[in-house]
Amino acid sequence: MNHLVDLPEWQSLQAHYQQIAPLHLRDLFQQDPGRAERFRLDACGWFLDYSKNRIDRQTMDLLVKLAKACGVEEARRRMFSGEKINRTENRSVLHIALRNRSSQPIYVDGQDVMPQVRRVLDRMADFSEKVRSGQWMGAKGRPIRNVVNLGIGGSDLGPAMAYEALKPYAQPNLRVRFVSNIDGAHLAGALADLDPAETLFIVVSKTFTTLETMTNAASARRWLLSGLGGAELAEAPQSAQARQMTARHFVAVSTQADRVAQFGIDAAQNMFEFWDWVGGRYSLPSAVGLALMVAIGPEHFFQMLEGYHAMDRHFYTAPLEQNMPVLLALLGVWYHNFFGAPTYAVIPYDQLLARFVAYLQQLDMESNGKGTTQEGTPVAWPTGPILWGDVGTNAQHAFFQLLHQGTHLVPCDFIGFVQPAWSAFREDYTRLFAGHHDRLIANLLAQTEALAFGKTAEEVRAEAVEDRLIPHRTFPGNRPSNTLVAQRLTPYSLGSLIALYEHKIFVQGVIWQINSFDQWGVELGKQLANRILPELQAPQEPPWKHDSSTTQLIRWYRQHRSG
Ligand code: F6P
């Protein structure tokens, strides 16, 4: 593999950067009246305006050439055809199969995976309907009213984010909650007002070994058994009675049938399978989305898959220069590697997307937060950016000061919708909350304009501002952003939006020559926690094997924990 920074395409971009860097977006817009028309793209119901970027036509040509030189098209083909592109784990990367709504087969090791994908989706739909209709009974013969998803990382963030995003579609008489943290406060808070007789737990864990999820699952089972059968039963989870109750109140989503069965869940009936070619952070459209499907119903879940699939097709078939994920990826590389911007912000102007940034953080930073190339050598260029953000307009009153006048360049993605999601369901809201949405979108547009064009000292002076305040009230501008707009936040538009970012991250990983699909970086902390736990709990002070700081902290904790 060629060293990225030695590629002639990379070097051309470096030279080109010297020409673009001194230019202001004001000049770029003035010099090119057709700019907004040129730098826009429609795909899968999403309208992308990327004209407020520090680019000209040549920038985009050079970036596309870089993508070609880095083998993005070939990498895309290899992913979609099921080749084992996750080389450190020797796995295919086929989240696209989970939402393949066409009749095309997709092969792993010569076997079409689509029949099993469809079978699990059918089982999920059947189960969801049973819970939603009240047909699925708890151990006391009562229908389920509460669903609690126990999982963490990719086994939590996707369904939790999508549940919030699609709440207007959720069945109102079902409470759905997500518990991830090993901090008992999370589980305690989620269960506080629930009746065990009406509560169903979905334990979601690809490996079925994750400490947080297994600890929460064991405690949830104790809570259930104690509520249904008393303290004694809670201490005998493997007894026949306890297993019968567990079977009515626990289902699992996993790749590990044996471990699921050991826990007391009937793996044949009540386990929903997924596969090692689905990475945790890419798993929402698999059985990992079961809690979401129960909440919004199979039909809406399938609409979300349609949205994903539309973006998959767009990514697979569109030429690179008209390919939305590719363009977003290249713009990201432009700022990260040439302008040296270490972070980027995502600002959805939709309260229902409140968890979207947290979801994207795992997607992007767990995928591309790598310092070793596919060949095992240290990278000599910055890779995965730091992603941050929050919903607008709240973010405006929190960190936008820094975006506008701070010393860091932070490229932003603004996301908005023409209509509020609830307008499809609640006519009364349209009347009661008239005016909110236009104000929301006016703010989104105003922020992109202010970031790009700023306010010059002359403009400030013209407002009769005192001389000494002029520097403080000047906005430099020239701060780039993308604006993404769709008609309404729906299962379809959410699916296509997620796939847009998934593929963007993939393209960047290809350019940076890293494996976006492993996550060895989270292992060390897990191992050390397993070593420290018995040291915290041992009755006598154990022989110390740590550095002096960690030893001191463990000692301090031990001394104070009984107090
Ligand atoms: O944080 C590491 C990680 O492996 C994530 O990639 C994954 O989404 C999460 O832990 C949960 O893993 P599991 O689904 O196996 O419990």
XYZ file of C-alpha atoms and ligand atoms in Angstrom:
579
model
C 0.000 0.000 0.000
C 1.309 3.448 -0.900
C 2.020 5.751 1.969
C -0.963 8.121 1.970
C 1.043 11.317 2.264
C 3.360 10.241 -0.561
C 0.517 9.950 -3.062
C 0.724 12.622 -5.772
C -2.986 13.303 -5.162
C -2.250 14.068 -1.515
C 0.594 16.359 -2.438
C -1.560 18.197 -4.983
C -4.072 18.793 -2.235
C -1.348 20.112 0.023
C -0.277 22.619 -2.619
C -3.896 23.515 -3.307
C -4.528 24.089 0.394
C -1.979 26.931 0.312
C -4.145 28.685 -2.260
C -7.476 28.083 -0.548
C -6.521 28.701 3.081
C -6.195 32.500 2.779
C -9.549 32.846 0.979
C -12.672 33.857 2.841
C -16.042 32.274 2.177
C -17.262 35.799 1.435
C -14.838 35.973 -1.503
C -15.620 32.467 -2.670
C -19.328 33.280 -2.820
C -18.721 36.603 -4.492
C -16.430 35.160 -7.141
C -18.740 32.294 -8.039
C -22.422 33.188 -8.271
C -23.376 29.600 -9.202
C -21.692 28.192 -6.121
C -24.774 27.202 -4.127
C -26.209 25.391 -7.156
C -22.932 23.635 -7.827
C -22.218 22.417 -4.333
C -25.501 20.718 -3.551
C -26.745 17.200 -3.845
C -30.029 15.342 -3.398
C -30.091 11.698 -2.318
C -32.705 9.493 -0.666
C -34.837 12.445 0.393
C -31.878 14.360 1.842
C -30.798 17.703 0.451
C -27.168 18.534 1.143
C -25.896 22.074 0.738
C -22.116 21.970 1.017
C -21.431 25.328 -0.573
C -20.495 26.917 2.772
C -17.244 24.987 2.763
C -13.790 26.379 2.124
C -13.548 24.766 -1.272
C -13.673 25.593 -4.923
C -14.245 23.371 -7.935
C -10.634 22.303 -8.006
C -10.735 21.274 -4.351
C -13.539 18.855 -5.043
C -11.802 17.490 -8.157
C -8.622 16.888 -6.213
C -10.439 15.298 -3.284
C -12.304 12.919 -5.589
C -9.009 12.025 -7.244
C -7.608 11.259 -3.806
C -10.557 8.968 -3.066
C -9.938 7.133 -6.330
C -6.219 6.836 -5.697
C -6.964 5.424 -2.223
C -9.139 2.696 -3.743
C -12.463 3.800 -2.291
C -14.426 2.233 -5.165
C -12.663 -1.092 -4.810
C -13.031 -1.048 -1.016
C -16.755 -0.353 -1.408
C -17.094 -3.285 -3.789
C -15.225 -5.543 -1.386
C -17.431 -4.572 1.551
C -20.668 -5.078 -0.377
C -19.524 -8.442 -1.716
C -18.838 -9.843 1.736
C -15.055 -10.021 1.568
C -13.323 -10.215 4.940
C -12.286 -6.593 5.073
C -12.151 -6.600 8.879
C -8.719 -8.133 8.687
C -7.725 -8.056 12.343
C -10.778 -10.145 13.215
C -10.938 -11.993 9.901
C -14.591 -11.044 9.398
C -16.836 -9.738 6.676
C -18.503 -6.386 7.288
C -22.063 -6.770 6.146
C -24.377 -4.438 8.010
C -25.725 -3.645 4.525
C -27.178 -7.190 4.414
C -29.356 -6.421 7.449
C -31.307 -3.874 5.430
C -31.000 -5.395 1.989
C -34.588 -4.968 0.821
C -33.839 -6.281 -2.667
C -33.901 -9.914 -3.764
C -30.126 -9.874 -4.322
C -28.248 -12.567 -2.417
C -25.275 -11.544 -0.263
C -22.602 -14.131 0.384
C -20.321 -14.857 3.302
C -17.985 -17.813 2.756
C -20.050 -18.839 -0.256
C -23.327 -18.881 1.674
C -26.189 -16.465 1.035
C -26.913 -14.778 4.365
C -30.211 -13.230 3.286
C -32.468 -16.171 4.259
C -31.234 -16.017 7.877
C -31.510 -12.230 7.953
C -35.141 -12.453 6.799
C -35.918 -15.284 9.190
C -34.747 -13.273 12.202
C -36.635 -10.175 11.016
C -39.784 -12.292 10.720
C -39.302 -13.690 14.212
C -38.750 -10.193 15.567
C -41.933 -8.983 13.877
C -43.917 -11.893 15.280
C -42.577 -11.309 18.784
C -43.143 -7.554 18.571
C -46.749 -8.021 17.544
C -47.316 -10.419 20.434
C -45.976 -7.918 22.950
C -47.749 -4.945 21.376
C -51.089 -6.726 21.234
C -50.883 -7.961 24.810
C -50.708 -11.587 23.686
C -47.301 -12.117 25.301
C -48.094 -12.782 28.954
C -45.819 -12.440 31.922
C -45.491 -15.217 34.494
C -48.556 -13.930 36.384
C -50.682 -13.930 33.263
C -50.527 -10.171 32.800
C -49.680 -8.502 29.482
C -46.407 -6.623 29.097
C -46.557 -2.867 29.600
C -42.857 -2.141 30.108
C -39.889 -3.123 27.994
C -36.383 -2.597 29.362
C -33.415 -2.928 27.025
C -30.235 -4.001 28.813
C -27.124 -3.420 26.702
C -24.247 -1.011 26.266
C -22.342 0.631 23.416
C -23.686 -0.609 20.120
C -26.199 -2.742 21.981
C -27.760 0.359 23.510
C -26.938 3.585 21.688
C -28.610 2.657 18.385
C -31.984 1.504 19.706
C -32.002 4.176 22.451
C -31.271 6.954 19.955
C -33.779 5.666 17.399
C -36.474 5.169 20.044
C -36.145 8.823 21.080
C -36.055 9.920 17.451
C -39.155 7.946 16.505
C -41.169 8.425 19.684
C -44.117 9.872 17.796
C -44.436 6.423 16.169
C -44.268 4.494 19.436
C -47.239 2.660 20.933
C -48.397 4.969 23.734
C -49.350 2.267 26.249
C -45.880 0.668 26.213
C -43.075 2.140 28.277
C -39.666 1.441 26.744
C -36.484 2.152 28.664
C -32.788 1.635 28.058
C -30.317 0.743 30.783
C -26.629 0.632 29.945
C -24.489 1.877 32.798
C -23.063 -0.509 35.385
C -23.806 2.240 37.888
C -26.733 0.701 39.768
C -28.438 4.097 39.728
C -29.290 3.560 36.082
C -31.132 0.278 36.612
C -32.671 1.433 39.884
C -33.968 4.584 38.237
C -35.419 2.710 35.286
C -37.191 0.107 37.419
C -38.375 2.368 40.245
C -41.968 2.747 39.061
C -42.347 -0.538 37.144
C -44.384 -3.583 38.090
C -42.311 -6.761 37.534
C -45.426 -8.682 36.484
C -45.730 -6.389 33.448
C -42.057 -5.957 32.622
C -40.043 -7.606 29.877
C -36.256 -7.375 29.654
C -34.397 -7.577 26.376
C -30.787 -8.473 27.130
C -28.735 -7.307 24.161
C -25.125 -8.366 23.949
C -23.251 -9.671 20.967
C -20.766 -11.485 23.168
C -23.046 -12.058 26.173
C -20.032 -11.446 28.388
C -19.982 -7.655 28.678
C -19.595 -6.854 32.366
C -22.088 -3.978 32.423
C -24.840 -5.846 30.633
C -24.357 -9.116 32.488
C -24.329 -7.331 35.848
C -27.496 -5.427 34.943
C -29.163 -8.600 33.629
C -28.396 -10.530 36.829
C -29.721 -7.682 38.987
C -32.806 -7.256 36.820
C -33.511 -10.971 37.220
C -33.150 -10.698 41.011
C -35.529 -7.707 40.976
C -38.015 -9.654 38.887
C -37.860 -12.875 40.892
C -37.999 -11.058 44.180
C -41.018 -9.057 42.986
C -42.838 -12.090 41.644
C -41.803 -14.836 44.065
C -40.012 -13.284 47.041
C -36.428 -12.929 48.290
C -35.757 -16.665 48.424
C -36.595 -17.211 44.795
C -34.386 -14.284 43.847
C -31.431 -16.137 45.351
C -32.200 -19.330 43.393
C -32.295 -18.145 39.781
C -31.503 -21.616 38.455
C -34.460 -23.296 40.212
C -37.217 -24.619 37.939
C -39.688 -21.971 39.105
C -37.208 -19.155 38.634
C -36.299 -20.392 35.169
C -39.964 -20.526 34.188
C -40.472 -16.946 35.308
C -37.273 -15.774 33.652
C -38.435 -17.322 30.398
C -41.610 -15.178 30.416
C -39.792 -11.949 31.227
C -36.417 -12.176 29.519
C -35.443 -12.469 25.882
C -31.964 -12.109 24.445
C -30.307 -10.680 21.372
C -26.906 -12.222 20.856
C -24.549 -14.257 18.725
C -23.879 -16.641 21.666
C -26.667 -19.217 22.130
C -24.808 -21.226 24.817
C -24.270 -18.284 27.121
C -27.862 -17.144 26.612
C -29.145 -20.601 27.597
C -26.885 -20.631 30.651
C -28.518 -17.428 31.830
C -31.898 -19.165 31.768
C -33.288 -17.819 28.523
C -34.678 -20.391 26.101
C -32.220 -19.825 23.247
C -34.317 -21.702 20.701
C -37.497 -19.711 21.372
C -36.452 -16.444 22.915
C -33.096 -15.568 21.472
C -32.878 -13.333 18.440
C -29.729 -13.989 16.568
C -27.248 -11.796 14.795
C -23.858 -12.586 13.348
C -20.193 -11.864 13.752
C -20.198 -9.919 10.472
C -22.302 -7.239 12.175
C -20.261 -4.807 14.257
C -21.935 -3.609 17.465
C -22.042 0.040 16.383
C -23.583 -0.946 13.038
C -26.162 -3.287 14.534
C -29.317 -1.189 14.953
C -30.989 -2.699 11.853
C -30.373 -6.213 13.212
C -32.149 -7.888 16.132
C -30.354 -5.297 18.285
C -33.228 -3.028 17.220
C -35.797 -5.345 18.825
C -36.856 -2.889 21.565
C -37.312 -0.255 18.877
C -39.404 -2.618 16.770
C -41.584 -3.457 19.767
C -42.065 0.273 20.369
C -42.775 1.499 16.837
C -44.077 -1.707 15.282
C -42.630 -3.867 12.500
C -44.026 -1.768 9.673
C -42.202 1.373 10.793
C -39.067 -0.628 11.545
C -39.118 -1.938 7.980
C -39.556 1.620 6.705
C -36.374 2.484 8.564
C -34.627 -0.418 6.822
C -35.893 0.935 3.482
C -34.256 4.265 4.286
C -30.976 2.559 5.145
C -31.169 0.488 1.982
C -31.829 3.524 -0.234
C -28.662 5.174 1.074
C -26.726 1.915 0.682
C -27.758 1.791 -2.984
C -26.887 5.435 -3.463
C -23.474 4.901 -1.895
C -22.862 1.777 -3.957
C -23.948 3.122 -7.321
C -23.425 6.892 -7.441
C -20.201 8.173 -8.965
C -17.867 9.498 -6.295
C -18.378 13.148 -7.225
C -22.145 12.814 -6.709
C -22.026 10.474 -3.794
C -23.252 11.999 -0.544
C -21.322 9.832 1.929
C -18.181 10.211 -0.185
C -18.511 13.996 -0.358
C -19.026 14.296 3.394
C -16.038 12.016 3.968
C -13.806 14.039 1.657
C -14.812 17.340 3.207
C -14.005 15.824 6.588
C -10.562 14.759 5.359
C -10.015 18.234 3.886
C -10.493 19.940 7.246
C -8.968 17.254 9.426
C -5.810 16.573 7.470
C -5.153 19.813 5.599
C -6.623 22.536 7.818
C -5.627 20.579 10.939
C -9.106 20.738 12.516
C -9.083 17.938 15.124
C -12.831 17.974 15.811
C -16.137 18.447 14.075
C -19.553 19.166 15.482
C -22.939 17.739 14.546
C -25.922 19.915 15.432
C -29.337 18.404 14.739
C -32.105 21.007 14.903
C -34.584 18.493 16.232
C -35.145 17.701 19.886
C -36.015 14.111 18.948
C -32.415 13.674 17.788
C -31.140 14.453 21.281
C -29.227 11.149 21.422
C -27.972 11.276 17.854
C -24.599 12.828 18.639
C -23.857 10.236 21.345
C -24.753 7.534 18.842
C -22.509 9.065 16.177
C -19.671 9.389 18.650
C -19.450 5.633 18.993
C -19.979 5.123 15.277
C -17.190 7.476 14.287
C -14.717 7.389 17.143
C -14.833 3.635 17.795
C -14.484 3.059 14.052
C -11.756 5.494 13.117
C -10.013 6.211 16.403
C -7.023 4.119 15.290
C -3.319 4.820 15.071
C -2.179 1.730 13.185
C -2.545 1.129 9.457
C -3.989 -2.034 7.958
C -0.365 -3.084 7.442
C 0.402 -2.779 11.157
C 2.556 0.331 10.979
C 1.900 3.572 12.867
C -0.090 6.085 10.813
C 1.794 9.248 9.916
C -1.337 11.418 9.581
C -4.265 12.267 11.808
C -7.116 9.746 11.622
C -10.567 9.758 13.249
C -11.703 13.202 14.382
C -13.261 14.014 17.723
C -16.999 14.316 17.177
C -19.139 16.410 19.456
C -22.300 18.459 19.443
C -25.803 18.796 20.783
C -29.231 19.748 19.538
C -29.986 23.232 18.291
C -31.085 25.632 19.581
C -29.754 24.515 22.992
C -26.224 24.264 21.632
C -26.356 27.904 20.551
C -26.643 28.939 24.179
C -23.881 26.607 25.304
C -20.854 26.300 23.015
C -21.617 28.333 19.905
C -19.648 31.257 21.316
C -16.513 29.193 20.725
C -17.635 28.180 17.247
C -18.106 31.814 16.243
C -15.269 33.623 17.960
C -12.972 30.970 19.435
C -9.529 30.138 18.130
C -10.375 26.642 16.867
C -11.727 25.790 13.465
C -14.686 23.462 14.017
C -16.470 22.351 10.847
C -20.147 21.648 11.551
C -22.917 19.496 10.142
C -26.335 21.089 10.600
C -29.323 18.750 10.296
C -32.919 19.897 10.013
C -36.389 19.014 8.796
C -38.994 20.972 6.904
C -41.818 19.747 9.128
C -41.821 18.713 12.753
C -42.205 14.957 13.238
C -45.313 15.323 15.356
C -47.184 17.270 12.682
C -47.995 13.930 11.062
C -49.767 12.750 14.217
C -51.063 15.666 16.231
C -53.142 18.320 14.556
C -53.699 19.989 17.905
C -49.934 20.447 18.322
C -49.742 22.206 14.987
C -52.179 24.746 16.377
C -50.873 24.911 19.946
C -47.210 25.098 19.022
C -47.594 27.223 15.923
C -44.461 29.173 15.113
C -41.964 26.943 16.917
C -40.752 25.157 13.859
C -40.129 28.168 11.646
C -38.237 29.772 14.514
C -36.166 26.610 14.932
C -35.237 26.492 11.262
C -34.607 30.242 11.098
C -31.997 29.654 13.813
C -30.376 26.784 11.951
C -30.040 28.851 8.783
C -28.887 31.915 10.672
C -26.109 29.980 12.370
C -24.726 28.595 9.120
C -24.819 32.109 7.642
C -23.182 33.728 10.662
C -20.459 31.086 10.818
C -19.647 31.429 7.138
C -19.820 35.177 6.647
C -19.366 36.613 10.122
C -19.572 40.341 10.705
C -16.765 42.692 9.774
C -15.429 45.530 11.906
C -16.925 47.965 9.379
C -20.335 46.411 9.758
C -20.069 46.631 13.525
C -18.884 50.259 13.354
C -21.840 51.107 11.136
C -24.080 50.107 14.042
C -22.569 52.944 16.113
C -20.770 50.567 18.447
C -18.144 52.135 20.730
C -14.661 51.791 19.232
C -13.250 49.771 22.128
C -15.979 47.152 21.700
C -15.586 46.705 17.970
C -12.996 43.869 18.169
C -15.182 42.029 20.681
C -18.259 42.312 18.523
C -16.604 41.365 15.256
C -17.224 37.873 13.883
C -14.405 36.535 11.722
C -16.642 34.092 9.820
C -15.048 31.699 7.320
C -16.218 28.799 9.491
C -17.440 25.984 7.299
C -20.564 23.891 7.570
C -22.707 21.370 5.740
C -26.468 21.661 5.882
C -28.565 18.532 5.557
C -32.321 18.874 5.260
C -35.123 16.366 4.794
C -38.891 16.679 4.737
C -39.583 15.168 8.141
C -37.927 12.931 10.711
C -39.451 9.556 9.854
C -38.231 5.961 10.121
C -37.133 6.247 6.485
C -35.217 9.500 6.824
C -33.590 8.297 10.055
C -32.436 5.075 8.380
C -30.949 6.923 5.435
C -29.281 9.482 7.709
C -27.578 6.771 9.766
C -26.395 4.953 6.638
C -25.058 8.266 5.311
C -22.768 8.620 8.321
C -21.849 4.915 8.356
C -20.587 5.095 4.793
C -18.921 8.442 5.318
C -16.915 6.903 8.166
C -16.094 3.873 6.025
C -14.706 6.046 3.209
C -12.557 7.979 5.663
C -11.203 4.745 7.127
C -10.221 3.611 3.621
C -8.425 6.893 2.937
C -6.614 6.763 6.277
C -5.676 3.104 5.596
C -7.064 1.877 8.914
C -9.473 -0.892 9.862
C -12.725 0.843 10.833
C -14.284 -2.380 12.085
C -12.344 -3.560 15.116
C -12.142 -1.913 18.552
C -9.168 -3.356 20.387
C -8.725 -0.014 22.096
C -11.525 -0.731 24.550
C -9.982 -3.996 25.787
C -7.201 -2.887 28.098
C -9.459 -0.921 30.437
C -11.865 -3.893 30.620
C -9.029 -6.280 31.548
C -7.660 -3.966 34.210
C -11.127 -3.451 35.718
C -11.440 -7.221 36.073
C -8.105 -7.257 37.876
C -8.958 -4.343 40.163
C -12.452 -5.533 41.158
C -11.257 -8.362 43.487
C -8.680 -5.993 44.944
C -11.446 -3.598 45.940
C -13.470 -6.398 47.503
C -10.798 -8.567 49.201
C -11.210 -8.603 53.021
C -7.430 -8.252 53.547
C -5.284 -5.807 51.658
C -4.001 -7.733 48.608
C -0.378 -7.677 47.455
C -0.115 -4.577 45.265
C 0.776 -4.946 41.595
C -0.017 -1.436 40.386
C 1.768 1.866 40.006
C 1.833 4.057 43.105
C -1.042 6.290 41.942
C -3.459 3.432 41.255
C -2.427 1.661 44.467
C -3.058 4.828 46.463
C -6.508 5.267 44.910
C -7.482 1.619 45.577
C -6.330 1.949 49.179
C -8.250 5.167 49.656
C -11.385 3.557 48.242
C -10.969 0.479 50.471
C -10.489 2.641 53.551
C -13.590 4.707 52.857
C -16.022 2.244 51.304
C -17.412 0.903 54.575
C -17.922 4.390 56.012
O -17.200 -0.888 23.795
C -16.754 -2.037 23.168
C -17.864 -2.884 22.639
O -17.327 -4.078 22.205
C -18.656 -2.190 21.539
O -18.070 -2.280 20.300
C -19.946 -2.897 21.652
O -20.934 -2.204 20.969
C -20.124 -2.941 23.145
O -18.827 -3.168 23.642
C -21.093 -3.966 23.647
O -20.690 -5.263 23.351
P -21.682 -6.500 23.473
O -22.793 -6.289 22.502
O -20.860 -7.711 23.150
O -22.203 -6.533 24.883
